[in-house]
PDB file of C-alpha atoms in Angstrom:
ATOM      1  CA  GLN A   1     189.427 -66.166  68.872  1.00  0.00           C
ATOM      2  CA  GLN A   2     191.292 -66.813  71.884  1.00  0.00           C
ATOM      3  CA  GLN A   3     193.102 -63.566  72.947  1.00  0.00           C
ATOM      4  CA  VAL A   4     195.118 -64.868  76.483  1.00  0.00           C
ATOM      5  CA  LYS A   5     195.884 -68.025  76.670  1.00  0.00           C
ATOM      6  CA  GLN A   6     196.208 -69.926  80.574  1.00  0.00           C
ATOM      7  CA  SER A   7     198.808 -72.547  81.693  1.00  0.00           C
ATOM      8  CA  PRO A   8     198.531 -75.178  82.554  1.00  0.00           C
ATOM      9  CA  GLN A   9     194.943 -76.585  82.539  1.00  0.00           C
ATOM     10  CA  SER A  10     195.854 -78.227  86.217  1.00  0.00           C
ATOM     11  CA  LEU A  11     198.630 -78.119  89.349  1.00  0.00           C
ATOM     12  CA  ILE A  12     199.348 -80.105  91.980  1.00  0.00           C
ATOM     13  CA  VAL A  13     201.807 -78.832  94.897  1.00  0.00           C
ATOM     14  CA  GLN A  14     201.854 -79.997  98.426  1.00  0.00           C
ATOM     15  CA  LYS A  15     201.660 -77.333 101.035  1.00  0.00           C
ATOM     16  CA  GLY A  16     204.063 -74.468 101.395  1.00  0.00           C
ATOM     17  CA  GLY A  17     204.988 -74.829  97.715  1.00  0.00           C
ATOM     18  CA  ILE A  18     204.567 -72.499  95.182  1.00  0.00           C
ATOM     19  CA  PRO A  19     202.678 -72.441  92.089  1.00  0.00           C
ATOM     20  CA  ILE A  20     202.789 -70.341  89.272  1.00  0.00           C
ATOM     21  CA  ILE A  21     200.120 -70.200  86.570  1.00  0.00           C
ATOM     22  CA  ASN A  22     201.133 -68.588  83.478  1.00  0.00           C
ATOM     23  CA  CYS A  23     199.339 -65.765  80.999  1.00  0.00           C
ATOM     24  CA  ALA A  24     200.378 -64.926  77.918  1.00  0.00           C
ATOM     25  CA  TYR A  25     198.446 -62.802  75.267  1.00  0.00           C
ATOM     26  CA  GLU A  26     198.333 -61.135  71.703  1.00  0.00           C
ATOM     27  CA  ASN A  27     196.780 -57.793  72.267  1.00  0.00           C
ATOM     28  CA  THR A  28     198.838 -54.678  73.401  1.00  0.00           C
ATOM     29  CA  ALA A  29     196.153 -52.525  73.657  1.00  0.00           C
ATOM     30  CA  PHE A  30     195.271 -54.588  76.938  1.00  0.00           C
ATOM     31  CA  ASP A  31     195.625 -52.545  79.883  1.00  0.00           C
ATOM     32  CA  TYR A  32     194.362 -54.177  82.771  1.00  0.00           C
ATOM     33  CA  PHE A  33     195.401 -57.512  84.189  1.00  0.00           C
ATOM     34  CA  PRO A  34     193.157 -59.248  86.896  1.00  0.00           C
ATOM     35  CA  TRP A  35     193.070 -63.032  88.581  1.00  0.00           C
ATOM     36  CA  TYR A  36     189.808 -64.571  89.779  1.00  0.00           C
ATOM     37  CA  GLN A  37     189.560 -67.609  91.680  1.00  0.00           C
ATOM     38  CA  GLN A  38     186.951 -69.573  92.459  1.00  0.00           C
ATOM     39  CA  PHE A  39     185.594 -72.875  94.458  1.00  0.00           C
ATOM     40  CA  PRO A  40     183.411 -75.171  93.168  1.00  0.00           C
ATOM     41  CA  GLY A  41     179.341 -74.626  92.576  1.00  0.00           C
ATOM     42  CA  LYS A  42     180.537 -70.576  93.135  1.00  0.00           C
ATOM     43  CA  GLY A  43     181.150 -67.389  90.854  1.00  0.00           C
ATOM     44  CA  PRO A  44     184.807 -66.432  90.460  1.00  0.00           C
ATOM     45  CA  ALA A  45     185.988 -63.337  92.191  1.00  0.00           C
ATOM     46  CA  LEU A  46     188.442 -61.169  92.104  1.00  0.00           C
ATOM     47  CA  LEU A  47     191.428 -62.481  93.930  1.00  0.00           C
ATOM     48  CA  ILE A  48     194.493 -59.427  92.130  1.00  0.00           C
ATOM     49  CA  ALA A  49     194.902 -57.285  89.127  1.00  0.00           C
ATOM     50  CA  ILE A  50     197.651 -55.050  87.547  1.00  0.00           C
ATOM     51  CA  ARG A  51     197.848 -52.374  85.456  1.00  0.00           C
ATOM     52  CA  PRO A  52     200.970 -52.717  82.531  1.00  0.00           C
ATOM     53  CA  ASP A  53     202.791 -49.561  84.201  1.00  0.00           C
ATOM     54  CA  VAL A  54     204.211 -52.065  87.125  1.00  0.00           C
ATOM     55  CA  SER A  55     206.239 -55.293  86.545  1.00  0.00           C
ATOM     56  CA  GLU A  56     205.162 -56.402  90.077  1.00  0.00           C
ATOM     57  CA  LYS A  57     202.173 -56.541  92.543  1.00  0.00           C
ATOM     58  CA  LYS A  58     202.096 -58.751  95.893  1.00  0.00           C
ATOM     59  CA  GLU A  59     199.252 -58.620  97.972  1.00  0.00           C
ATOM     60  CA  GLY A  60     199.487 -60.802 100.937  1.00  0.00           C
ATOM     61  CA  ARG A  61     200.660 -64.724  99.231  1.00  0.00           C
ATOM     62  CA  PHE A  62     200.303 -63.711  95.865  1.00  0.00           C
ATOM     63  CA  THR A  63     201.818 -61.975  93.948  1.00  0.00           C
ATOM     64  CA  ILE A  64     201.559 -61.368  89.872  1.00  0.00           C
ATOM     65  CA  SER A  65     205.036 -60.434  87.573  1.00  0.00           C
ATOM     66  CA  PHE A  66     204.100 -58.681  84.361  1.00  0.00           C
ATOM     67  CA  ASN A  67     206.600 -59.321  81.314  1.00  0.00           C
ATOM     68  CA  LYS A  68     205.296 -56.265  79.076  1.00  0.00           C
ATOM     69  CA  SER A  69     208.235 -57.087  76.429  1.00  0.00           C
ATOM     70  CA  ALA A  70     206.872 -60.950  76.285  1.00  0.00           C
ATOM     71  CA  LYS A  71     203.654 -60.058  76.554  1.00  0.00           C
ATOM     72  CA  GLN A  72     203.289 -62.633  79.045  1.00  0.00           C
ATOM     73  CA  PHE A  73     201.877 -62.372  83.018  1.00  0.00           C
ATOM     74  CA  SER A  74     202.052 -64.628  85.679  1.00  0.00           C
ATOM     75  CA  LEU A  75     200.035 -65.747  89.388  1.00  0.00           C
ATOM     76  CA  HIS A  76     202.836 -67.271  92.354  1.00  0.00           C
ATOM     77  CA  ILE A  77     201.231 -68.169  95.647  1.00  0.00           C
ATOM     78  CA  MET A  78     203.375 -67.833  98.044  1.00  0.00           C
ATOM     79  CA  ASP A  79     203.807 -70.932 100.908  1.00  0.00           C
ATOM     80  CA  SER A  80     200.363 -72.217  99.786  1.00  0.00           C
ATOM     81  CA  GLN A  81     197.504 -73.877 101.786  1.00  0.00           C
ATOM     82  CA  PRO A  82     194.896 -76.534 100.563  1.00  0.00           C
ATOM     83  CA  GLY A  83     192.635 -74.096 100.770  1.00  0.00           C
ATOM     84  CA  ASP A  84     194.135 -72.183  98.175  1.00  0.00           C
ATOM     85  CA  SER A  85     192.873 -75.293  96.392  1.00  0.00           C
ATOM     86  CA  ALA A  86     190.538 -73.913  93.190  1.00  0.00           C
ATOM     87  CA  THR A  87     190.335 -72.674  89.690  1.00  0.00           C
ATOM     88  CA  TYR A  88     192.776 -70.191  88.374  1.00  0.00           C
ATOM     89  CA  PHE A  89     191.703 -67.280  86.088  1.00  0.00           C
ATOM     90  CA  CYS A  90     193.537 -64.619  84.204  1.00  0.00           C
ATOM     91  CA  ALA A  91     191.867 -62.280  82.494  1.00  0.00           C
ATOM     92  CA  THR A  92     192.505 -59.456  80.402  1.00  0.00           C
ATOM     93  CA  GLU A  93     190.548 -56.093  79.171  1.00  0.00           C
ATOM     94  CA  THR A  94     191.538 -52.798  77.281  1.00  0.00           C
ATOM     95  CA  SER A  95     189.784 -49.688  79.530  1.00  0.00           C
ATOM     96  CA  GLY A  96     185.953 -49.932  78.619  1.00  0.00           C
ATOM     97  CA  SER A  97     185.799 -52.873  76.738  1.00  0.00           C
ATOM     98  CA  ARG A  98     184.834 -56.670  78.101  1.00  0.00           C
ATOM     99  CA  LEU A  99     186.623 -58.916  79.896  1.00  0.00           C
ATOM    100  CA  THR A 100     188.067 -61.944  78.108  1.00  0.00           C
ATOM    101  CA  PHE A 101     189.340 -64.678  80.143  1.00  0.00           C
ATOM    102  CA  GLY A 102     192.130 -67.576  79.784  1.00  0.00           C
ATOM    103  CA  GLU A 103     191.121 -71.539  80.451  1.00  0.00           C
ATOM    104  CA  GLY A 104     191.514 -71.799  83.164  1.00  0.00           C
ATOM    105  CA  THR A 105     193.412 -73.433  85.781  1.00  0.00           C
ATOM    106  CA  GLN A 106     192.877 -76.422  88.084  1.00  0.00           C
ATOM    107  CA  LEU A 107     195.232 -76.384  91.764  1.00  0.00           C
ATOM    108  CA  THR A 108     195.582 -78.700  94.099  1.00  0.00           C
ATOM    109  CA  VAL A 109     197.247 -78.150  97.324  1.00  0.00           C
ATOM    110  CA  ASN A 110     198.073 -81.419  99.259  1.00  0.00           C
ATOM    111  CA  PRO A 111     198.157 -81.254 103.056  1.00  0.00           C
TER     112      PRO A 111
ATOM    113  CA  ASP B   1     173.665 -56.127 101.488  1.00  0.00           C
ATOM    114  CA  GLY B   2     174.514 -55.922  97.767  1.00  0.00           C
ATOM    115  CA  GLY B   3     175.573 -58.656  95.024  1.00  0.00           C
ATOM    116  CA  ILE B   4     174.475 -59.742  92.289  1.00  0.00           C
ATOM    117  CA  THR B   5     171.424 -62.611  92.544  1.00  0.00           C
ATOM    118  CA  GLN B   6     171.406 -65.851  90.152  1.00  0.00           C
ATOM    119  CA  SER B   7     168.104 -68.078  89.614  1.00  0.00           C
ATOM    120  CA  PRO B   8     167.521 -70.700  89.763  1.00  0.00           C
ATOM    121  CA  LYS B   9     170.537 -72.815  91.065  1.00  0.00           C
ATOM    122  CA  TYR B  10     169.243 -75.693  88.909  1.00  0.00           C
ATOM    123  CA  LEU B  11     167.094 -75.895  86.311  1.00  0.00           C
ATOM    124  CA  PHE B  12     166.475 -78.897  84.040  1.00  0.00           C
ATOM    125  CA  ARG B  13     164.764 -78.296  80.559  1.00  0.00           C
ATOM    126  CA  LYS B  14     163.500 -80.553  78.186  1.00  0.00           C
ATOM    127  CA  GLU B  15     164.958 -80.732  74.467  1.00  0.00           C
ATOM    128  CA  GLY B  16     163.066 -78.479  72.292  1.00  0.00           C
ATOM    129  CA  GLN B  17     162.036 -76.369  74.988  1.00  0.00           C
ATOM    130  CA  ASN B  18     163.110 -72.473  75.971  1.00  0.00           C
ATOM    131  CA  VAL B  19     164.095 -71.539  79.502  1.00  0.00           C
ATOM    132  CA  THR B  20     164.912 -68.117  81.309  1.00  0.00           C
ATOM    133  CA  LEU B  21     168.024 -67.769  83.620  1.00  0.00           C
ATOM    134  CA  SER B  22     167.373 -64.700  85.767  1.00  0.00           C
ATOM    135  CA  CYS B  23     170.350 -62.464  86.751  1.00  0.00           C
ATOM    136  CA  GLU B  24     169.484 -59.031  88.892  1.00  0.00           C
ATOM    137  CA  GLN B  25     172.246 -56.998  90.177  1.00  0.00           C
ATOM    138  CA  ASN B  26     171.816 -54.215  92.800  1.00  0.00           C
ATOM    139  CA  LEU B  27     174.886 -52.648  92.628  1.00  0.00           C
ATOM    140  CA  ASN B  28     174.012 -49.740  90.497  1.00  0.00           C
ATOM    141  CA  HIS B  29     176.688 -51.375  87.556  1.00  0.00           C
ATOM    142  CA  ASP B  30     176.073 -50.442  84.247  1.00  0.00           C
ATOM    143  CA  ALA B  31     177.654 -53.421  82.658  1.00  0.00           C
ATOM    144  CA  MET B  32     176.115 -57.146  82.911  1.00  0.00           C
ATOM    145  CA  TYR B  33     177.894 -59.718  81.245  1.00  0.00           C
ATOM    146  CA  TRP B  34     177.076 -63.609  80.648  1.00  0.00           C
ATOM    147  CA  TYR B  35     179.325 -66.736  80.486  1.00  0.00           C
ATOM    148  CA  ARG B  36     179.077 -69.992  80.044  1.00  0.00           C
ATOM    149  CA  GLN B  37     181.477 -72.469  82.200  1.00  0.00           C
ATOM    150  CA  ASP B  38     182.220 -75.781  80.315  1.00  0.00           C
ATOM    151  CA  PRO B  39     184.806 -78.227  81.823  1.00  0.00           C
ATOM    152  CA  GLY B  40     188.223 -77.202  80.406  1.00  0.00           C
ATOM    153  CA  GLN B  41     187.048 -74.753  78.288  1.00  0.00           C
ATOM    154  CA  GLY B  42     187.574 -71.273  80.805  1.00  0.00           C
ATOM    155  CA  LEU B  43     184.826 -69.009  81.140  1.00  0.00           C
ATOM    156  CA  ARG B  44     182.863 -67.890  77.603  1.00  0.00           C
ATOM    157  CA  LEU B  45     181.167 -64.782  76.571  1.00  0.00           C
ATOM    158  CA  ILE B  46     178.018 -65.374  75.793  1.00  0.00           C
ATOM    159  CA  TYR B  47     176.281 -61.734  75.493  1.00  0.00           C
ATOM    160  CA  TYR B  48     176.970 -58.694  77.027  1.00  0.00           C
ATOM    161  CA  SER B  49     175.359 -54.583  77.997  1.00  0.00           C
ATOM    162  CA  GLN B  50     177.395 -52.220  78.727  1.00  0.00           C
ATOM    163  CA  ILE B  51     173.756 -49.759  78.838  1.00  0.00           C
ATOM    164  CA  VAL B  52     170.653 -50.349  79.306  1.00  0.00           C
ATOM    165  CA  ASN B  53     168.654 -51.370  76.034  1.00  0.00           C
ATOM    166  CA  ASP B  54     171.636 -52.242  74.307  1.00  0.00           C
ATOM    167  CA  PHE B  55     173.374 -54.997  74.414  1.00  0.00           C
ATOM    168  CA  GLN B  56     176.447 -57.621  72.505  1.00  0.00           C
ATOM    169  CA  LYS B  57     177.037 -60.777  70.656  1.00  0.00           C
ATOM    170  CA  GLY B  58     180.138 -62.082  72.528  1.00  0.00           C
ATOM    171  CA  ASP B  59     181.682 -65.116  70.985  1.00  0.00           C
ATOM    172  CA  ILE B  60     179.261 -67.608  71.579  1.00  0.00           C
ATOM    173  CA  ALA B  61     175.257 -65.960  70.874  1.00  0.00           C
ATOM    174  CA  GLU B  62     174.334 -68.608  69.173  1.00  0.00           C
ATOM    175  CA  GLY B  63     170.884 -70.334  70.617  1.00  0.00           C
ATOM    176  CA  TYR B  64     170.980 -67.626  72.656  1.00  0.00           C
ATOM    177  CA  SER B  65     168.665 -64.336  73.971  1.00  0.00           C
ATOM    178  CA  VAL B  66     169.147 -61.446  76.263  1.00  0.00           C
ATOM    179  CA  SER B  67     167.190 -58.513  76.893  1.00  0.00           C
ATOM    180  CA  ARG B  68     168.210 -55.524  79.053  1.00  0.00           C
ATOM    181  CA  GLU B  69     165.213 -53.679  79.861  1.00  0.00           C
ATOM    182  CA  LYS B  70     166.273 -52.203  83.372  1.00  0.00           C
ATOM    183  CA  LYS B  71     170.055 -51.767  84.721  1.00  0.00           C
ATOM    184  CA  GLU B  72     169.843 -53.523  87.618  1.00  0.00           C
ATOM    185  CA  SER B  73     168.188 -57.330  85.556  1.00  0.00           C
ATOM    186  CA  PHE B  74     170.075 -58.834  82.258  1.00  0.00           C
ATOM    187  CA  PRO B  75     167.947 -62.626  81.808  1.00  0.00           C
ATOM    188  CA  LEU B  76     169.096 -65.068  79.390  1.00  0.00           C
ATOM    189  CA  THR B  77     167.361 -67.284  77.612  1.00  0.00           C
ATOM    190  CA  VAL B  78     168.256 -70.461  76.190  1.00  0.00           C
ATOM    191  CA  THR B  79     166.371 -71.384  73.175  1.00  0.00           C
ATOM    192  CA  SER B  80     165.390 -75.011  71.295  1.00  0.00           C
ATOM    193  CA  ALA B  81     168.269 -74.049  68.601  1.00  0.00           C
ATOM    194  CA  GLN B  82     171.192 -74.526  71.266  1.00  0.00           C
ATOM    195  CA  LYS B  83     172.356 -77.714  70.434  1.00  0.00           C
ATOM    196  CA  ASN B  84     174.250 -78.301  73.525  1.00  0.00           C
ATOM    197  CA  PRO B  85     173.099 -76.164  75.911  1.00  0.00           C
ATOM    198  CA  THR B  86     174.148 -78.652  79.305  1.00  0.00           C
ATOM    199  CA  ALA B  87     176.382 -76.241  81.295  1.00  0.00           C
ATOM    200  CA  PHE B  88     177.156 -73.792  83.935  1.00  0.00           C
ATOM    201  CA  TYR B  89     176.021 -70.684  83.469  1.00  0.00           C
ATOM    202  CA  LEU B  90     177.543 -67.111  84.767  1.00  0.00           C
ATOM    203  CA  CYS B  91     176.138 -63.605  85.327  1.00  0.00           C
ATOM    204  CA  ALA B  92     178.371 -61.044  86.241  1.00  0.00           C
ATOM    205  CA  SER B  93     178.633 -57.045  86.145  1.00  0.00           C
ATOM    206  CA  SER B  94     181.502 -54.628  86.243  1.00  0.00           C
ATOM    207  CA  TYR B  95     181.676 -50.643  87.149  1.00  0.00           C
ATOM    208  CA  ASN B  96     185.028 -48.237  85.187  1.00  0.00           C
ATOM    209  CA  ARG B  97     186.970 -47.158  87.905  1.00  0.00           C
ATOM    210  CA  GLY B  98     189.594 -44.908  86.534  1.00  0.00           C
ATOM    211  CA  GLY B  99     190.052 -47.294  83.453  1.00  0.00           C
ATOM    212  CA  ARG B 100     190.022 -51.155  84.996  1.00  0.00           C
ATOM    213  CA  SER B 101     186.258 -52.946  85.684  1.00  0.00           C
ATOM    214  CA  GLU B 102     186.595 -55.598  88.003  1.00  0.00           C
ATOM    215  CA  ALA B 103     183.876 -58.041  87.457  1.00  0.00           C
ATOM    216  CA  PHE B 104     181.653 -59.027  90.206  1.00  0.00           C
ATOM    217  CA  PHE B 105     179.580 -62.784  89.487  1.00  0.00           C
ATOM    218  CA  GLY B 106     176.669 -64.662  90.573  1.00  0.00           C
ATOM    219  CA  GLN B 107     176.692 -68.090  92.203  1.00  0.00           C
ATOM    220  CA  GLY B 108     175.873 -69.741  88.955  1.00  0.00           C
ATOM    221  CA  THR B 109     173.135 -71.544  87.233  1.00  0.00           C
ATOM    222  CA  ARG B 110     173.581 -75.066  86.360  1.00  0.00           C
ATOM    223  CA  LEU B 111     171.346 -76.431  83.664  1.00  0.00           C
ATOM    224  CA  THR B 112     170.533 -79.884  82.114  1.00  0.00           C
ATOM    225  CA  VAL B 113     169.118 -81.626  79.730  1.00  0.00           C
ATOM    226  CA  VAL B 114     167.174 -84.309  80.193  1.00  0.00           C
TER     227      VAL B 114
END
């Protein structure tokens, strides 16, 4: 079963643009919402994560926005660079349980 | 140099053969996972283990088997019962820190049936 839905499947932006990737979840027991970044031929790596007690978290050029009532969270990449081109996965988890990943978004940032 | 090591990086299997993918971690993590990655389908959980000598089926366990005899090792066997085994396989481990688990992934094994 798909517990987290991610969109869009692919995204192309110009350098300096602000790509936005969205995820929606169903289980209100989820209490941890990470984003992972994966480069071709590599394993994913944690990029940024948020807990549901805050509505926004920033780390460098990456921002998570969290809307608890809508059960949605999104990743924004400010001033995107060609080096940000990768596949991004959102994920959800309840305390002590397994991570469930979205389908992934392939981001391309053109120079 | 801590991390997760998967081997081999590339693996070729003939139809009808079983193959075993290796996953070793020296991060002292309790939990370990196996995911399968296909284009456009994200990461699908095959098996996971929260402690030694215990493991649970994920969403797509049919045709796969695992063991967890040591904390640092979680090998995955792709059996001949798996009808479409060609994929990129990722192993991960995690710890719980204040209720959240950061997963650390290996570099993956690309399995091809020939």
